[in-house]
Coordinates of C-alpha atoms in Angstrom, one line a residue:
Chain A
M14 CA -62.8 -12.3 19.9
I15 CA -61.8 -9.1 18.1
E16 CA -58.5 -7.5 18.8
V17 CA -58.0 -3.8 18.4
L18 CA -54.7 -3.2 16.6
T19 CA -55.2 0.5 16.2
P20 CA -58.3 2.3 17.6
G21 CA -58.8 5.0 15.0
L22 CA -59.7 8.5 16.0
L23 CA -62.5 7.6 18.5
S24 CA -64.1 4.3 18.5
S25 CA -66.4 3.0 21.3
L26 CA -68.9 0.3 22.1
Q27 CA -72.5 1.4 21.8
D28 CA -76.0 -0.1 22.1
R29 CA -79.2 1.9 22.7
G30 CA -77.8 3.2 26.0
R31 CA -79.2 3.2 29.5
P32 CA -82.4 5.2 29.7
G33 CA -84.3 5.6 33.0
L34 CA -81.4 6.6 35.3
A35 CA -81.5 10.4 34.7
H36 CA -82.7 10.9 38.4
L37 CA -79.3 9.4 39.6
G38 CA -77.4 11.8 37.3
I39 CA -76.7 9.0 34.7
G40 CA -77.3 9.9 31.1
R41 CA -78.5 7.6 28.4
A42 CA -75.4 7.6 26.2
G43 CA -75.8 4.9 23.5
A44 CA -75.3 5.1 19.7
A45 CA -75.3 8.6 18.3
D46 CA -77.1 7.4 15.1
L47 CA -79.6 4.9 16.4
P48 CA -81.2 3.9 13.0
A49 CA -77.7 3.2 11.7
L50 CA -77.0 1.0 14.7
R51 CA -80.3 -0.9 14.3
L52 CA -79.8 -1.5 10.5
A53 CA -76.2 -2.7 11.0
N54 CA -77.6 -5.2 13.5
A55 CA -80.4 -6.2 11.2
L56 CA -77.9 -6.9 8.4
V57 CA -76.1 -9.4 10.5
G58 CA -79.2 -10.9 12.1
N59 CA -78.8 -9.4 15.5
P60 CA -81.6 -8.0 17.7
P61 CA -81.8 -4.2 17.0
D62 CA -80.1 -3.0 20.3
T63 CA -77.1 -5.4 20.1
C64 CA -73.8 -3.8 21.0
A65 CA -71.7 -2.7 18.1
V66 CA -68.6 -0.4 17.4
E67 CA -69.3 3.3 16.8
I68 CA -66.5 4.7 14.7
T69 CA -65.7 8.5 14.5
L70 CA -64.2 10.0 11.3
T71 CA -61.3 7.5 11.1
G72 CA -61.7 3.9 11.7
P73 CA -59.8 1.2 13.6
A74 CA -57.8 -1.8 12.5
L75 CA -59.1 -5.0 14.0
R76 CA -57.9 -8.6 13.9
L77 CA -60.7 -11.1 13.8
H78 CA -59.9 -14.2 15.9
R79 CA -62.8 -16.2 14.5
D80 CA -65.0 -16.4 11.5
V81 CA -67.4 -13.5 11.6
E82 CA -70.2 -11.9 9.8
I83 CA -70.2 -8.1 9.9
A84 CA -71.9 -5.1 8.4
L85 CA -71.1 -1.4 8.2
T86 CA -73.6 1.4 8.2
G87 CA -73.8 5.0 8.9
A88 CA -71.3 7.4 7.3
P89 CA -69.6 5.6 4.3
V90 CA -66.1 4.5 5.6
A91 CA -63.2 3.2 3.6
A92 CA -62.9 -0.5 4.5
E93 CA -60.7 -3.4 3.4
A94 CA -59.8 -6.9 4.6
N95 CA -56.9 -8.9 3.3
G96 CA -56.4 -6.4 0.5
R97 CA -59.9 -6.5 -0.6
P98 CA -62.2 -3.4 -0.4
L99 CA -65.5 -4.0 1.4
P100 CA -68.8 -2.3 0.7
G101 CA -71.1 -0.9 3.3
W102 CA -74.8 -1.6 4.0
T103 CA -74.4 -5.3 3.3
P104 CA -73.6 -8.4 5.3
L105 CA -70.0 -9.7 4.8
R106 CA -68.2 -12.8 5.9
L107 CA -64.7 -12.6 7.1
R108 CA -62.4 -15.5 8.0
A109 CA -60.6 -15.9 11.3
G110 CA -57.2 -14.3 11.2
S111 CA -58.4 -11.5 8.8
V112 CA -57.4 -7.9 9.6
L113 CA -60.3 -5.5 9.0
R114 CA -59.0 -2.0 8.3
L115 CA -61.4 0.9 8.4
G116 CA -60.1 4.2 7.1
G117 CA -61.6 7.6 6.6
M118 CA -65.0 9.0 5.8
R119 CA -65.4 11.5 3.0
H120 CA -68.5 12.9 4.6
G121 CA -70.5 12.1 7.6
C122 CA -69.0 11.5 11.0
R123 CA -70.0 8.2 12.4
S124 CA -70.1 4.6 11.1
Y125 CA -71.3 1.5 12.8
L126 CA -69.6 -1.9 12.8
A127 CA -72.0 -4.7 13.8
V128 CA -70.8 -8.3 14.3
R129 CA -73.1 -11.2 14.4
G130 CA -73.5 -12.2 18.0
G131 CA -72.7 -8.7 19.1
I132 CA -69.8 -7.4 21.2
D133 CA -70.3 -9.4 24.4
V134 CA -68.7 -7.3 27.1
A135 CA -70.5 -7.4 30.5
T136 CA -73.3 -4.9 30.8
V137 CA -73.0 -1.9 33.2
L138 CA -76.3 -0.7 34.6
G139 CA -78.1 -2.6 31.9
S140 CA -76.2 -1.4 28.9
R141 CA -72.9 -2.1 27.0
S142 CA -72.7 1.6 26.0
Q143 CA -69.5 3.4 26.8
D144 CA -70.4 6.8 28.2
L145 CA -67.1 8.4 27.4
N146 CA -67.9 11.7 29.2
A147 CA -69.0 10.1 32.4
G148 CA -66.4 7.3 32.3
L149 CA -69.2 4.8 32.8
G150 CA -69.6 1.5 31.0
P151 CA -67.5 -1.4 29.8
L152 CA -63.7 -0.8 30.0
D153 CA -64.4 1.9 32.6
G154 CA -66.2 3.9 29.9
R155 CA -63.1 4.9 28.0
A156 CA -62.7 4.7 24.2
L157 CA -61.2 1.6 22.6
R158 CA -57.5 1.5 22.5
A159 CA -54.8 -0.7 20.9
G160 CA -54.7 -4.1 22.6
D161 CA -58.3 -4.2 23.7
R162 CA -59.7 -7.7 23.2
L163 CA -63.5 -7.6 22.6
P164 CA -65.4 -10.9 23.3
L165 CA -68.1 -11.8 20.8
G166 CA -71.5 -13.4 21.5
P167 CA -72.4 -16.8 20.0
P168 CA -73.2 -16.4 16.3
G169 CA -76.0 -18.9 16.6
D170 CA -77.3 -20.8 13.6
T171 CA -76.0 -19.1 10.5
T172 CA -77.0 -21.8 8.0
G173 CA -78.7 -20.3 5.1
A174 CA -77.5 -16.8 6.1
A175 CA -76.5 -14.9 3.1
D176 CA -73.2 -16.2 2.0
H177 CA -73.2 -14.4 -1.0
T178 CA -74.8 -11.3 -0.8
A179 CA -75.7 -9.9 -4.1
W180 CA -77.8 -7.4 -2.3
S181 CA -77.3 -4.3 -0.2
L182 CA -79.3 -1.6 1.3
D183 CA -79.8 1.8 -0.3
P184 CA -78.2 4.1 2.3
R185 CA -79.8 7.2 1.1
P186 CA -82.9 7.2 3.3
W187 CA -80.7 6.5 6.3
F188 CA -77.6 8.5 5.8
D189 CA -77.8 12.3 5.3
G190 CA -74.5 13.4 3.7
A191 CA -76.1 16.7 2.5
A192 CA -75.0 19.1 5.2
A193 CA -76.9 21.9 3.4
R194 CA -80.4 20.5 4.5
P195 CA -81.5 22.2 7.6
L196 CA -82.1 20.4 10.8
R197 CA -85.6 20.9 12.2
L198 CA -85.9 22.9 15.4
L199 CA -88.9 23.2 17.8
A200 CA -89.3 26.4 19.8
G201 CA -87.6 26.2 23.2
T202 CA -88.7 27.7 26.5
H203 CA -86.6 30.8 25.9
T204 CA -86.8 31.2 22.2
T205 CA -89.0 34.2 22.5
L206 CA -86.5 35.9 24.9
L207 CA -83.9 36.1 22.1
D208 CA -83.3 39.6 20.9
A209 CA -84.7 40.4 17.4
A210 CA -81.5 39.9 15.5
S211 CA -80.8 36.6 17.2
R212 CA -84.3 35.3 16.6
E213 CA -83.9 36.0 13.0
A214 CA -80.3 34.6 12.9
L215 CA -81.5 31.4 14.6
F216 CA -83.3 30.3 11.4
A217 CA -81.6 32.4 8.8
A218 CA -78.0 32.1 9.6
S219 CA -75.6 29.3 8.6
F220 CA -73.8 27.9 11.7
G221 CA -70.7 25.8 11.6
V222 CA -70.0 22.6 13.7
A223 CA -67.1 23.6 16.0
A224 CA -64.0 21.6 16.5
A225 CA -64.9 21.0 20.2
S226 CA -68.1 19.1 19.3
N227 CA -68.3 15.6 20.6
R228 CA -70.9 13.1 21.9
V229 CA -71.7 15.5 24.8
G230 CA -72.8 18.3 22.5
C231 CA -72.4 19.9 19.1
R232 CA -71.0 23.3 19.6
L233 CA -72.0 25.8 17.0
D234 CA -69.8 28.6 15.3
G235 CA -71.4 31.4 13.7
P236 CA -73.4 34.5 14.8
R237 CA -73.4 35.0 18.5
L238 CA -76.9 35.0 19.8
A239 CA -78.1 37.0 22.8
L240 CA -81.2 37.3 24.9
R241 CA -83.0 40.7 25.2
A242 CA -82.0 40.6 28.9
P243 CA -79.8 38.3 31.0
L244 CA -81.7 35.4 32.5
E245 CA -80.8 33.8 35.8
L246 CA -81.9 30.1 35.7
I247 CA -81.5 27.3 38.1
S248 CA -80.5 23.9 36.9
E249 CA -83.3 21.9 35.2
G250 CA -83.6 18.7 33.3
V251 CA -82.5 18.6 29.7
I252 CA -82.5 16.0 26.9
A253 CA -80.6 15.2 23.8
G254 CA -81.4 17.8 21.1
T255 CA -81.9 20.7 23.7
V256 CA -80.2 23.8 22.3
Q257 CA -78.6 25.7 25.1
L258 CA -77.3 29.3 24.9
P259 CA -74.3 29.8 27.2
P260 CA -73.1 33.4 28.0
N261 CA -70.6 33.4 25.2
G262 CA -73.5 33.4 22.7
Q263 CA -72.5 30.2 20.8
P264 CA -75.3 27.7 21.0
I265 CA -74.7 24.1 22.0
V266 CA -77.0 21.2 20.8
L267 CA -76.9 18.7 23.6
F268 CA -76.1 15.2 22.4
C269 CA -76.2 11.6 23.6
E270 CA -73.7 12.0 26.5
H271 CA -75.1 15.4 27.7
P272 CA -75.2 16.0 31.6
V273 CA -78.8 15.3 32.7
S274 CA -79.4 18.9 33.9
G275 CA -78.3 22.3 32.7
G276 CA -78.8 25.9 33.7
Y277 CA -78.5 27.8 30.4
P278 CA -81.4 29.2 28.5
R279 CA -83.0 26.7 26.1
I280 CA -83.5 28.4 22.8
G281 CA -84.7 25.4 20.9
Q282 CA -85.3 21.6 20.8
L283 CA -84.1 19.6 17.9
A284 CA -86.8 17.4 16.4
A285 CA -86.0 13.9 17.7
V286 CA -86.2 12.6 14.0
D287 CA -83.2 14.7 13.2
L288 CA -80.8 13.5 16.0
P289 CA -79.3 10.8 13.7
R290 CA -78.7 13.6 11.1
L291 CA -76.9 15.7 13.8
A292 CA -74.8 12.6 14.6
Q293 CA -73.4 12.7 11.0
R294 CA -72.4 16.4 11.1
R295 CA -68.7 16.7 11.4
P296 CA -66.5 19.7 12.7
G297 CA -66.4 22.2 9.9
D298 CA -69.8 21.2 8.4
A299 CA -72.4 23.9 7.9
L300 CA -75.6 23.6 10.0
R301 CA -78.8 25.5 9.5
F302 CA -82.1 25.2 11.3
A303 CA -85.6 25.3 10.0
P304 CA -88.7 25.7 12.2
I305 CA -91.0 22.8 12.8
D306 CA -94.1 22.3 15.1
A307 CA -94.5 19.5 17.6
G308 CA -97.2 17.7 15.7
E309 CA -95.2 17.6 12.5
A310 CA -92.0 16.5 14.4
A311 CA -94.0 13.6 16.0
R312 CA -95.5 12.6 12.6
L313 CA -92.0 12.6 11.0
L314 CA -90.6 10.6 13.9
E315 CA -93.4 8.0 13.7
A316 CA -93.1 7.7 9.8
R317 CA -89.3 7.2 10.2
E318 CA -89.9 4.4 12.9
Q319 CA -92.4 2.7 10.6
R320 CA -89.9 2.8 7.7
L321 CA -87.2 1.4 10.0
L322 CA -89.4 -1.5 11.2
R323 CA -90.4 -2.4 7.7
M324 CA -86.7 -2.3 6.6
E325 CA -85.7 -4.5 9.5
T326 CA -88.5 -7.0 8.6
A327 CA -87.4 -7.0 5.0
I328 CA -83.8 -7.6 5.9
A329 CA -84.7 -10.5 8.2
R330 CA -86.7 -12.1 5.3
R331 CA -83.8 -11.6 2.9
R332 CA -81.4 -13.2 5.3
T333 CA -83.6 -16.3 5.9
G334 CA -84.5 -16.4 2.3
S335 CA -88.2 -16.5 3.1
Chain B
M3 CA -104.0 26.0 37.5
T4 CA -105.2 22.6 38.7
G5 CA -104.4 21.1 42.1
A6 CA -101.1 20.1 40.6
D7 CA -100.1 23.7 40.7
C8 CA -97.3 23.4 38.2
A9 CA -96.7 24.6 34.7
I10 CA -96.1 21.9 32.2
E11 CA -93.9 22.7 29.2
P12 CA -93.1 20.3 26.4
L13 CA -89.4 19.8 25.8
G14 CA -89.6 18.6 22.2
E15 CA -91.8 15.6 21.4
S16 CA -90.2 13.3 23.9
A17 CA -90.1 15.1 27.3
L18 CA -92.2 17.3 29.6
L19 CA -90.8 19.7 32.1
L20 CA -93.0 20.3 35.2
H21 CA -92.2 23.7 36.7
F22 CA -93.1 24.3 40.3
G23 CA -91.2 27.6 40.6
N24 CA -87.9 29.2 39.8
I25 CA -86.0 29.4 43.1
I26 CA -83.9 27.1 45.2
D27 CA -86.2 26.5 48.2
R28 CA -86.7 23.5 50.3
A29 CA -90.5 23.6 50.4
L30 CA -90.6 24.0 46.7
N31 CA -88.1 21.1 46.2
D32 CA -90.3 19.0 48.6
R33 CA -93.2 19.4 46.1
V34 CA -91.0 18.3 43.2
H35 CA -90.1 15.1 45.1
A36 CA -93.8 14.5 46.1
A37 CA -94.8 14.8 42.5
A38 CA -92.0 12.5 41.4
A39 CA -93.1 9.9 44.0
A40 CA -96.7 10.1 42.8
L41 CA -95.8 9.7 39.2
R42 CA -93.4 6.8 40.0
A43 CA -96.2 5.2 42.0
V44 CA -98.7 5.2 39.0
A45 CA -96.1 4.3 36.5
L46 CA -97.7 5.9 33.5
P47 CA -96.9 3.7 30.4
G48 CA -94.1 4.9 28.1
V49 CA -92.6 7.2 30.7
E50 CA -88.8 6.4 30.8
D51 CA -87.3 9.0 33.1
I52 CA -88.7 10.9 36.1
A53 CA -85.8 13.2 37.1
P54 CA -86.3 15.8 39.8
A55 CA -84.3 19.2 39.8
Y56 CA -84.5 22.0 42.4
A57 CA -87.8 23.4 41.2
S58 CA -88.8 21.2 38.3
L59 CA -89.4 17.6 37.2
L60 CA -88.3 16.2 33.9
L61 CA -90.5 13.4 32.4
R62 CA -88.9 11.7 29.3
F63 CA -91.2 9.4 27.5
D64 CA -91.5 7.3 24.4
P65 CA -93.1 9.6 21.7
R66 CA -94.5 6.6 20.0
R67 CA -96.6 5.9 23.2
W68 CA -97.6 9.5 23.5
P69 CA -97.5 11.1 20.0
D70 CA -99.7 13.9 21.4
A71 CA -97.7 15.3 24.4
P72 CA -100.6 17.4 25.7
L73 CA -102.5 14.2 26.4
L74 CA -99.6 13.0 28.6
A75 CA -99.6 16.5 30.3
D76 CA -103.3 16.0 31.1
A77 CA -102.6 12.5 32.5
V78 CA -99.8 14.0 34.6
R79 CA -102.1 16.8 35.9
E80 CA -104.7 14.2 36.9
V81 CA -102.2 12.1 38.9
L82 CA -101.0 15.2 40.7
A83 CA -104.4 16.5 41.4
R84 CA -105.5 13.2 42.8
K85 CA -102.4 13.1 45.0
G86 CA -103.3 16.6 46.2
S87 CA -106.8 15.6 47.2
A88 CA -106.1 12.2 48.6
G89 CA -103.8 13.7 51.3
R90 CA -100.2 14.7 51.1
A91 CA -97.5 12.7 49.5
P92 CA -94.9 11.2 51.8
E93 CA -93.8 13.9 54.2
P94 CA -90.1 14.8 53.8
A95 CA -89.6 14.1 57.5
A96 CA -90.5 10.5 56.7
A97 CA -87.9 10.2 54.0
A98 CA -85.1 7.8 54.6
V99 CA -82.0 9.3 56.3
V100 CA -78.5 8.4 55.0
E101 CA -75.7 9.0 57.5
L102 CA -72.4 9.8 56.0
P103 CA -69.2 9.7 58.1
V104 CA -66.9 12.6 57.2
C105 CA -63.3 13.3 58.1
Y106 CA -63.2 17.2 58.1
G107 CA -60.1 19.2 57.4
G108 CA -56.5 18.1 57.1
E109 CA -55.6 16.3 53.9
H110 CA -59.3 15.3 53.3
G111 CA -60.6 18.9 53.5
P112 CA -57.8 21.1 52.1
D113 CA -60.0 24.2 51.9
L114 CA -61.4 24.0 55.5
A115 CA -59.1 26.8 56.8
E116 CA -60.0 29.2 53.9
V117 CA -63.7 28.5 54.5
A118 CA -63.2 29.3 58.2
A119 CA -61.3 32.5 57.3
S120 CA -63.9 33.7 54.8
T121 CA -66.9 33.0 57.1
S122 CA -65.2 34.5 60.2
L123 CA -65.7 31.1 62.0
T124 CA -63.2 28.8 63.5
Q125 CA -62.6 25.5 61.7
D126 CA -64.3 23.8 64.6
E127 CA -67.3 25.9 64.2
V128 CA -67.5 25.3 60.5
I129 CA -67.3 21.6 61.2
A130 CA -70.0 21.8 63.9
R131 CA -72.4 23.8 61.8
H132 CA -71.9 21.6 58.7
A133 CA -72.3 18.3 60.7
A134 CA -75.4 19.7 62.4
G135 CA -77.2 20.2 59.2
D136 CA -80.4 18.3 58.2
Y137 CA -79.9 18.0 54.5
R138 CA -82.0 16.8 51.7
V139 CA -81.0 15.5 48.2
A140 CA -82.5 18.1 46.0
M141 CA -81.4 16.5 42.8
L142 CA -78.6 14.6 41.1
G143 CA -76.7 16.0 38.2
F144 CA -73.3 17.1 36.8
A145 CA -72.0 13.5 36.9
P146 CA -73.4 10.1 37.8
G147 CA -74.2 10.0 41.5
F148 CA -73.5 13.7 42.2
A149 CA -76.1 15.0 44.7
Y150 CA -76.9 18.6 45.3
L151 CA -78.0 19.0 49.0
L152 CA -80.3 21.6 50.4
G153 CA -80.0 22.6 54.0
L154 CA -76.6 24.3 54.3
D155 CA -76.3 26.7 57.2
A156 CA -76.3 30.1 55.5
A157 CA -73.3 31.2 57.5
L158 CA -71.3 28.6 55.6
A159 CA -71.9 29.9 52.1
V160 CA -68.6 30.6 50.4
P161 CA -67.8 31.6 46.8
R162 CA -66.5 28.8 44.4
L163 CA -62.8 28.6 43.6
A164 CA -61.6 31.0 40.8
A165 CA -59.8 28.1 39.2
P166 CA -61.5 24.7 39.5
R167 CA -59.4 21.7 40.4
L168 CA -58.9 19.2 37.7
R169 CA -59.2 16.2 40.0
V170 CA -61.3 16.3 43.2
P171 CA -60.9 13.0 45.1
A172 CA -64.0 10.7 45.3
G173 CA -66.0 11.2 48.4
S174 CA -65.0 14.9 48.9
I175 CA -67.5 17.0 50.9
A176 CA -67.7 20.4 49.3
I177 CA -69.3 23.9 49.6
G178 CA -70.1 25.9 46.5
G179 CA -72.0 29.1 47.0
A180 CA -74.9 28.3 49.2
Q181 CA -74.9 24.6 48.2
T182 CA -73.1 21.6 49.6
G183 CA -72.5 18.2 48.0
V184 CA -70.4 15.1 47.8
Y185 CA -68.2 14.3 44.8
P186 CA -69.1 10.6 44.0
S187 CA -66.0 9.9 41.9
V188 CA -62.8 11.7 40.8
L189 CA -64.1 14.8 38.9
P190 CA -63.0 18.3 38.1
G191 CA -64.6 20.7 40.5
G192 CA -64.7 24.3 41.7
W193 CA -66.4 23.8 45.1
R194 CA -64.4 24.2 48.3
L195 CA -63.4 20.8 49.9
I196 CA -63.9 20.7 53.6
G197 CA -63.9 17.0 54.3
R198 CA -64.2 13.5 52.8
T199 CA -66.4 10.5 53.4
P200 CA -64.7 7.1 53.4
L201 CA -67.9 5.6 51.8
R202 CA -68.2 5.1 48.1
L203 CA -71.1 7.2 46.8
F204 CA -71.4 5.7 43.3
D205 CA -70.7 2.1 42.3
P206 CA -72.2 1.0 39.0
A207 CA -71.9 -2.6 40.2
R208 CA -74.2 -2.0 43.1
A209 CA -77.9 -1.8 43.1
P210 CA -78.9 1.1 43.4
P211 CA -75.6 2.5 42.0
A212 CA -75.9 5.8 43.8
R213 CA -76.0 5.9 47.6
L214 CA -77.8 9.2 47.5
A215 CA -81.1 9.3 45.6
P216 CA -83.4 12.4 45.1
G217 CA -85.5 13.2 48.1
L218 CA -83.4 11.3 50.7
R219 CA -82.3 13.1 53.9
V220 CA -78.6 13.2 54.6
R221 CA -76.7 13.7 57.9
F222 CA -73.0 14.1 58.3
R223 CA -71.1 12.6 61.2
A224 CA -67.6 13.9 62.0
I225 CA -64.9 11.1 62.3
D226 CA -61.1 11.2 62.7
A227 CA -58.5 10.3 60.1
A228 CA -57.9 6.8 61.6
T229 CA -61.6 6.0 61.4
F230 CA -61.6 7.3 57.8
T231 CA -58.8 4.9 56.9
A232 CA -60.6 2.0 58.7
L233 CA -63.8 2.6 56.9
S234 CA -62.4 3.6 53.5
E235 CA -64.1 2.0 50.5
H236 CA -62.1 4.1 48.0
D237 CA -59.5 2.6 45.7
A238 CA -56.1 2.9 47.3

């Protein structure tokens, strides 16, 4: 069991979420940075979709009530246990009674703490993800708070598991701390309805991630965009990465807890491969878009998936020493 | 266009939007549900979500399974064309009917008097007209289990509240513009509350979790406050 001493700014339990329920008004939720979740799980020998803790900007303090093996991925977060600093992107053993203190992140926005065996709360509609916006999921879908006691799954056979780890992953392919690099955007249904200045600004301007951004959506500061003529739309399905333009002219990139439908013009669709990079943009970061076509977006997504699978396999070999 | 008679638009590399029109209309929405039923029946591999809206249908899929979205669009068109030629999809009249008991007015419907005033009807007339409706779940959205219903008597259309409530009680029956719906859980909301059902509309521990699913027909039955209390499934 893990006891939450202090929750940090916003910590929640996340796995890959609950796809397949959009027709009931239920969104997917799940980890904002899915590759980071998968790699954290791989490092501790868990199946890829095991439930872990998603940490936002400032981490929690946790008391460990049994010996555990953990790993930290995503944004680099200050971490220490029993006065000893802890590195990310590597499996770590901590003794029962230890207090794991996670601090701030100098850049990036979200880190993942995986524990061998996983956080073993009961599933809700097939997932342990906390949908904070809908209030759905374990602990009634609310963020972690002081006093929460999180059960752990059985660690299984850990003999031979890296006791020692002289190795760690190179985070660079998996964590994009360079906010200057543009996110790739596919044309949306209503992109061509933007006025000339707005169409130009969409790819030329530097936007900023607004303070009101969260798991529901990333709200953009910057130039106000406008359509050539007002457009009355009825509610339609949307997905994570859909860029909506509300009447105030400030685009919103829908994210993992977005409502399943929306009625604002859709001026773009973030390439799925860049959703984890969006997850790592924090309020105040700059954000630019670069155009991409569907074929290239699909190719990049597949290439990333192949790299992830290879990495998961390599980590598993490393762990078992085979 | 093909027999499917819908425009298919990719939404990025992992979703398609099937457009059947761009108005809120019962016949149009019937076609959305028929298409959803046909696509659910064939269960195309890698399709993870089939989510109807008023006049469109969202298909979310695994882009690894369908790296070339136009191929999936072709497969969808074929399914819909086959449905069209092999006779109609399930008639809406055959759709299952869910009856919801409703206690109208009083503490459960705090806006009933205003709705009556702005429609120039008596409160009893508003109740009679609302309860007489033959409704259909057009789509779910806004929150888990929130059903948008088609079929509101046009005389009952009223503007939304200028200032939305922060907490609408679960089970509240409401009118917003020309739409009516039921709040499945405690939510913020700007629709006018005319009554409340004692039944729980959304419970993640139940299968299925939402009592109202897309395409179902809904009838309301007026009950009194004592019956509401007796039937109440809401947390005290």
